[in-house]
Short mmCIF file of C-alpha atoms in Angstrom, two decimals:
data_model
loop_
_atom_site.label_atom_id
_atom_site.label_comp_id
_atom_site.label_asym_id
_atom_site.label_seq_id
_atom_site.Cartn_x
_atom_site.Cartn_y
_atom_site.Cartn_z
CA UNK A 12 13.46 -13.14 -11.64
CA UNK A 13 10.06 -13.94 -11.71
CA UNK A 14 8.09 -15.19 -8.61
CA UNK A 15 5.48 -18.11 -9.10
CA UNK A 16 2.60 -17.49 -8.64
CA UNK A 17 -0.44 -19.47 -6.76
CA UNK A 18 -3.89 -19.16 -5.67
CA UNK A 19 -6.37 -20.16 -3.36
CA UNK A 20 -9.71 -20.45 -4.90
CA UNK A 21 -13.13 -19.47 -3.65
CA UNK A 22 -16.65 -18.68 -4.73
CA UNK A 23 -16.29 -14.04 -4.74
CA UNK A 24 -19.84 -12.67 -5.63
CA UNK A 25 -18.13 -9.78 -6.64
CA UNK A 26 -19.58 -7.27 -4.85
CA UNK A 27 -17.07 -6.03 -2.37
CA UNK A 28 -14.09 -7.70 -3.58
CA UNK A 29 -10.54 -6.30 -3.09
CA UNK A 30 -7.19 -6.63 -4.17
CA UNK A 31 -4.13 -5.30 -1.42
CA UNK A 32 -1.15 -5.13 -2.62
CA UNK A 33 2.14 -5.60 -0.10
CA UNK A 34 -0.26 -7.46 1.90
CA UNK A 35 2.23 -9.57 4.08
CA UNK A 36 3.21 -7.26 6.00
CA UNK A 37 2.68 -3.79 7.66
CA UNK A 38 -0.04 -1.57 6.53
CA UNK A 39 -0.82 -4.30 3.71
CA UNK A 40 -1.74 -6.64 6.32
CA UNK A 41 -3.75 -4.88 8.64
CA UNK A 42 -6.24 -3.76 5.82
CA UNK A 43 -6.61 -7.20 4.84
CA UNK A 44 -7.81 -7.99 8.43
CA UNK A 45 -9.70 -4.75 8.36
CA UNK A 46 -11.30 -5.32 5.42
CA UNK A 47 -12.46 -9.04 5.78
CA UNK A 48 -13.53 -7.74 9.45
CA UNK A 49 -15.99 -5.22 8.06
CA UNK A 50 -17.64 -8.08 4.78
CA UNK A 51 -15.01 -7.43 2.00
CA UNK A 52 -13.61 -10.49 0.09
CA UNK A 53 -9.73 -9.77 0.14
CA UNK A 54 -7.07 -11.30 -2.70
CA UNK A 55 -3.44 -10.56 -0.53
CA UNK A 56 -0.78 -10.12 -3.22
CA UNK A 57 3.02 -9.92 -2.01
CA UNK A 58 6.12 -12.21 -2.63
CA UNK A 59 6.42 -14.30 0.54
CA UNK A 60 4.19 -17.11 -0.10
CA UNK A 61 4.35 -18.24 3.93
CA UNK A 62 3.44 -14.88 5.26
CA UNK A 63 0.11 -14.43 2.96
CA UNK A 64 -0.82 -18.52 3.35
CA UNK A 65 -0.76 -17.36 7.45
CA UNK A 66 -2.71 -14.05 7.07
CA UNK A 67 -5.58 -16.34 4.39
CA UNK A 68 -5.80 -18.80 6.98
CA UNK A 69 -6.00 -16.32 9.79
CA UNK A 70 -8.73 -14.20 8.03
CA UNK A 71 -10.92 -17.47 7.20
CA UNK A 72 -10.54 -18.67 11.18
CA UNK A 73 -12.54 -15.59 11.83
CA UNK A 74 -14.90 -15.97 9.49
CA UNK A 75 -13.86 -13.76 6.63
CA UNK A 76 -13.02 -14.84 3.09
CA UNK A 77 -9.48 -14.15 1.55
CA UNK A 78 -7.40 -15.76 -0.86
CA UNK A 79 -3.79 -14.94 -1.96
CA UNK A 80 -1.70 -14.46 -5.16
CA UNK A 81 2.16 -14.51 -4.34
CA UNK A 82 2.87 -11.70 -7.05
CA UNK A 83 6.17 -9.14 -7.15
CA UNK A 84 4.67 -6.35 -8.59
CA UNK A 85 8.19 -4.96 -9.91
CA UNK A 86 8.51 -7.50 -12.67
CA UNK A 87 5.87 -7.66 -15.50
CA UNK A 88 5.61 -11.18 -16.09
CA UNK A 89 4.44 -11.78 -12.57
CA UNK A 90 1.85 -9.27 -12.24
CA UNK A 91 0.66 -9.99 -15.50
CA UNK A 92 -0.05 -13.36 -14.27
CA UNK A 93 -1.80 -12.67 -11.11
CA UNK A 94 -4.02 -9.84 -12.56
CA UNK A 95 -5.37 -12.71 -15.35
CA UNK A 96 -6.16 -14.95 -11.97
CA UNK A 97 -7.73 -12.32 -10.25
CA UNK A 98 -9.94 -11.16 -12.84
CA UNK A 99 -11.04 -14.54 -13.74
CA UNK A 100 -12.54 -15.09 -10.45
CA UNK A 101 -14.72 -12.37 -10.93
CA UNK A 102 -15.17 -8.39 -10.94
CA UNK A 103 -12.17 -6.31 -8.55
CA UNK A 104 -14.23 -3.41 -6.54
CA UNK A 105 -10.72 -1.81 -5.02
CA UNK A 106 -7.47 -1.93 -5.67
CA UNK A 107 -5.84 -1.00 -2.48
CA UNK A 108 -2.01 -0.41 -3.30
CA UNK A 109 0.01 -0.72 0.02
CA UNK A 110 3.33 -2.31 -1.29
CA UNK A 111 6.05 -0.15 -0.91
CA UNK A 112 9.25 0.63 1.51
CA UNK A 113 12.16 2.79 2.21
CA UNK A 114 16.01 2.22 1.66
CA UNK A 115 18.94 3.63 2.90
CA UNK A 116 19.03 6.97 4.60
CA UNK A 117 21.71 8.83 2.84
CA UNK A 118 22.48 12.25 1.62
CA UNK A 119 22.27 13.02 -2.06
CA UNK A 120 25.89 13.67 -2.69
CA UNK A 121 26.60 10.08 -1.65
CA UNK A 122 23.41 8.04 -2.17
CA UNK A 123 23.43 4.36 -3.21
CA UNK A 124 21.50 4.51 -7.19
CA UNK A 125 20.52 1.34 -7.13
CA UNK A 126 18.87 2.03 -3.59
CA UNK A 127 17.03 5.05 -5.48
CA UNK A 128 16.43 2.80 -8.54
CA UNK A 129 14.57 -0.42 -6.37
CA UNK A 130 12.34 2.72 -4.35
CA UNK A 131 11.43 3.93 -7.53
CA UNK A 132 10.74 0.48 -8.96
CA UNK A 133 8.46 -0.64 -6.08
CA UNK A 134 6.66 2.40 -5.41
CA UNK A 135 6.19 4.20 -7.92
CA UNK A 136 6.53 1.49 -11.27
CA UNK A 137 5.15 -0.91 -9.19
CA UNK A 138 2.05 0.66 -8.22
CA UNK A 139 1.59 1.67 -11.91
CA UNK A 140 2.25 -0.89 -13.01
CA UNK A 141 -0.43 -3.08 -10.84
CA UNK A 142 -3.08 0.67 -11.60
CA UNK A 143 -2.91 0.03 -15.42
CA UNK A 144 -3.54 -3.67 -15.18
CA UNK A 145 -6.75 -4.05 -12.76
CA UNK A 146 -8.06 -0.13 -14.12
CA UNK A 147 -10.60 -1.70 -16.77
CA UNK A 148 -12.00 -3.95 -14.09
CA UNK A 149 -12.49 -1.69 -11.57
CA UNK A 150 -13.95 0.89 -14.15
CA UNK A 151 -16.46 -1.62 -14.63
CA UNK A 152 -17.21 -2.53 -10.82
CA UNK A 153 -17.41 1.47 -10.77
CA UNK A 154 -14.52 0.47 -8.25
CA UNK A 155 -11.78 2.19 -6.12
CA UNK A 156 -7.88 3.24 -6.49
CA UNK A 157 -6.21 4.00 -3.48
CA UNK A 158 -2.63 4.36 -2.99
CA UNK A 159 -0.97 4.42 0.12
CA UNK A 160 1.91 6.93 -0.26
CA UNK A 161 3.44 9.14 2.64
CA UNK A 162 3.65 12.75 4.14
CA UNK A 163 7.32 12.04 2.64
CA UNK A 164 6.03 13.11 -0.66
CA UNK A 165 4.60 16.18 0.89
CA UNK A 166 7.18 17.53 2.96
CA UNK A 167 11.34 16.22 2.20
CA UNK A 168 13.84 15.68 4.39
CA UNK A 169 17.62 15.23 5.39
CA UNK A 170 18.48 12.38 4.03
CA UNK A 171 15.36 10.68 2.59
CA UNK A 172 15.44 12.39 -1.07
CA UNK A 173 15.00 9.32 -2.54
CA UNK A 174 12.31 8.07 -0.61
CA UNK A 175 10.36 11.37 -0.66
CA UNK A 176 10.67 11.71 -4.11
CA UNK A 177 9.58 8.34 -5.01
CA UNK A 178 6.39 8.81 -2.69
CA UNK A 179 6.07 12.50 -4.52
CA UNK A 180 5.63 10.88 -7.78
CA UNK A 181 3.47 8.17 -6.53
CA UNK A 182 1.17 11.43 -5.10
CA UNK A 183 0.72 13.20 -8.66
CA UNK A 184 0.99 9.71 -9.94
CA UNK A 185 -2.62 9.27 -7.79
CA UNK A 186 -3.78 13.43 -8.39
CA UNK A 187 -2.84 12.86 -12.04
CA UNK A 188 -5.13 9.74 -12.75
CA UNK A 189 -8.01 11.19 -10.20
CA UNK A 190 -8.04 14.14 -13.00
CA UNK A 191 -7.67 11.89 -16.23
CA UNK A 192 -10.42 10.29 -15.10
CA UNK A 193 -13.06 12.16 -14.57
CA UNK A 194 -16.14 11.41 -15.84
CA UNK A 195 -15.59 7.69 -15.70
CA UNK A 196 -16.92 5.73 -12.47
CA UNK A 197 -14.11 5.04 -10.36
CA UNK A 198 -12.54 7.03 -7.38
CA UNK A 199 -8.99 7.83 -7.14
CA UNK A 200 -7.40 8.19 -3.38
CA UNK A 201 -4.22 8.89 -2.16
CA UNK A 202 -4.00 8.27 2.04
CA UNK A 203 -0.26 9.81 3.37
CA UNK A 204 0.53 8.72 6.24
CA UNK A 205 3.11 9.77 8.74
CA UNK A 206 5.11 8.33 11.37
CA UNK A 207 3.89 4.48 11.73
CA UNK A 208 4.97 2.02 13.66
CA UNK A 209 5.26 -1.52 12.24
CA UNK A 210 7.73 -4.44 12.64
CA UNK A 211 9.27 -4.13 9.25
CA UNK A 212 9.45 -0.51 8.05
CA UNK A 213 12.10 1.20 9.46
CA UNK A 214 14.06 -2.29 9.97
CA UNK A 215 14.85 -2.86 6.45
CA UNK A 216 15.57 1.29 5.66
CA UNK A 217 18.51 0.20 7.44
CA UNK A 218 19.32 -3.19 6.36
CA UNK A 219 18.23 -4.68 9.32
CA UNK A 220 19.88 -2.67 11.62
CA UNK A 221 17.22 -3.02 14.54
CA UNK A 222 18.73 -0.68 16.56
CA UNK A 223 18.61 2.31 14.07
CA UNK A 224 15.06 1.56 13.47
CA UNK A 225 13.86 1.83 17.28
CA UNK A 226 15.46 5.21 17.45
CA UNK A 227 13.39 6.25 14.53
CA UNK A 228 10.70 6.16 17.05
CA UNK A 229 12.62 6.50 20.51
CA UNK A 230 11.14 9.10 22.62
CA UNK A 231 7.79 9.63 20.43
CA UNK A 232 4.50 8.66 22.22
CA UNK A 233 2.11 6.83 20.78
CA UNK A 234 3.15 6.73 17.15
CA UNK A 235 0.56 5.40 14.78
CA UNK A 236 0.06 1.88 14.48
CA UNK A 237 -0.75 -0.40 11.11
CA UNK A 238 -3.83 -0.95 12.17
CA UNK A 239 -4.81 3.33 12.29
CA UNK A 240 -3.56 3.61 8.83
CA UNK A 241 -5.93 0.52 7.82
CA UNK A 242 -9.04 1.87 9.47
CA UNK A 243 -9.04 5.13 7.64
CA UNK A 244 -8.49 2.89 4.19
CA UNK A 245 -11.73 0.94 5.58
CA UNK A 246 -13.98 4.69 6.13
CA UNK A 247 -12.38 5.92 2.84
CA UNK A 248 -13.73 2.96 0.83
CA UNK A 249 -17.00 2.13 2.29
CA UNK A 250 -18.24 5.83 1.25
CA UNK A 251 -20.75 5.93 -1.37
CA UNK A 252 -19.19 5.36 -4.42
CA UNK A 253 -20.14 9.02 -5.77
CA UNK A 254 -17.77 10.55 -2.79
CA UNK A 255 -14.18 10.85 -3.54
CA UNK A 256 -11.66 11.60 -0.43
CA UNK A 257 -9.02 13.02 -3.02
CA UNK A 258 -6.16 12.99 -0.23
CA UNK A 259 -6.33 11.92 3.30
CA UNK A 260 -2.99 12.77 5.63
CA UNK A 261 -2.70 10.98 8.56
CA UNK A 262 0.03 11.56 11.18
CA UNK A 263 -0.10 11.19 15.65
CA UNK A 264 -0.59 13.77 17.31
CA UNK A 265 2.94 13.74 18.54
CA UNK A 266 4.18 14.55 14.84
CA UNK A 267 3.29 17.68 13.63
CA UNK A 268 6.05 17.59 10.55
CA UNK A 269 8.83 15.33 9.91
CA UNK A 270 11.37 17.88 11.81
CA UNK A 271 8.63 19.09 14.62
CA UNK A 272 8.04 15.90 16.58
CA UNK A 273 7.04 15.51 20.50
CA UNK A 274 10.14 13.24 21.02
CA UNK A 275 10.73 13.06 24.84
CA UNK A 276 13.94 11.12 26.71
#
């Protein structure tokens, strides 16, 4: 099914624009905030037309400038769309690719396919699929990649094969492409974060089973927050253009590995 797509329209010099992906929720939306905070122009891209008309008008009440292209970046047609919109307004300086999730928390011998199939779709087609698109622009902005993957696709775990090895591919997806190109001007970053805390995540792993998702965190202090995660997109992009951070892991102190985690009673 394809989503309709619609725009807001506004007058982008171009010189600090940026495109987030998954932006209506989550990490997505706290680097929108972050971003407009700190003088970037933000395009929010993400299905739910509601949640990205809120975070537009919310940004532009505080003075930024954001506009929004309700986009699924699983199905061609769509994205195809909203990249021709976005690059008509102007030139894209970073591609910020945040959309993504988790489903289902089951072993191998008796995992769902299709739940492997739609975390492969999203996060790793998805994000290529969005990368291929908005590359020439950015190449000519000498612009910024970034993909937000996990520490899952650094370190697996009981019963998240399919989410670890969907954010593993989406890694070397990142490595890969940082190697192909260069010699061309634009930066390729991967940012892995760990445990986060954020009102959706964990909540629709388990098909909205709320209380599964608190005990995800039960116990944990201070697990990172959205807005962590969007702060260290914020330092990794406003480097000088010529300075790559390659890979950037980012987990609370409380977590030192998926299995060794200060989880008190």
């Amino acid at each position: 099914m394809t989503e309709v797509s619609t725009t807001r329209e506004h007058a982008f010099d171009g010189d600090r624009r940026a495109v987030v992906t998954g932006a209506s929720s989550g990490i997505g939306a706290e680097t929108a905030r972050v971003l407009a905070k700190d003088g970037w122009q933000v395009v929010l891209l993400a299905r739910r037309q509601d949640k990205l008309e809120a975070l537009v008008d919310e940004i532009e009440s505080s003075g930024g400038v954001g506009s929004y292209v309700v986009c699924d970046i699983t199905d061609e047609e769509s994205t195809d769309t909203a990249v021709r919109r976005i690059i008509a307004e102007g030139p894209v300086k970073a591609l910020i690719n945040c959309a993504g999730g988790a489903i289902g928390k089951d072993p191998v011998a008796s995992a769902d396919l299709d739940d492997w199939r739609a975390m492969y779709e999203l996060n790793v087609i998805g994000t290529l699929r969005i990368t291929q698109k908005l590359l020439p622009t950015l190449k000519e902005s000498e612009g910024t990649v970034l993909i937000v993957s996990s520490t899952a696709g650094i370190e697996p775990y009981e019963g998240g094969a399919g989410y670890c090895a969907s954010k593993f591919a989406e890694r070397v997806m990142a490595r890969v492409l940082r190697l192909e190109q260069i010699g061309e001007p634009v930066r390729i970053i991967d940012v892995s974060p760990g445990m986060v805390k954020t009102d959706e995540f964990a909540v629709k792993r388990f098909g909205g089973d709320a209380d599964k998702a608190a005990d995800v965190y039960a116990g944990v202090p201070d697990p990172l927050h959205a807005g962590d995660i969007a702060e260290s997109i914020r330092w990794a992009v406003d480097l000088p253009d010529t300075v790559d951070v390659d890979s950037l892991v980012i987990r609370p102190r409380a977590e030192g590995s998926y299995t060794k985690l200060d989880r008190r009673s």
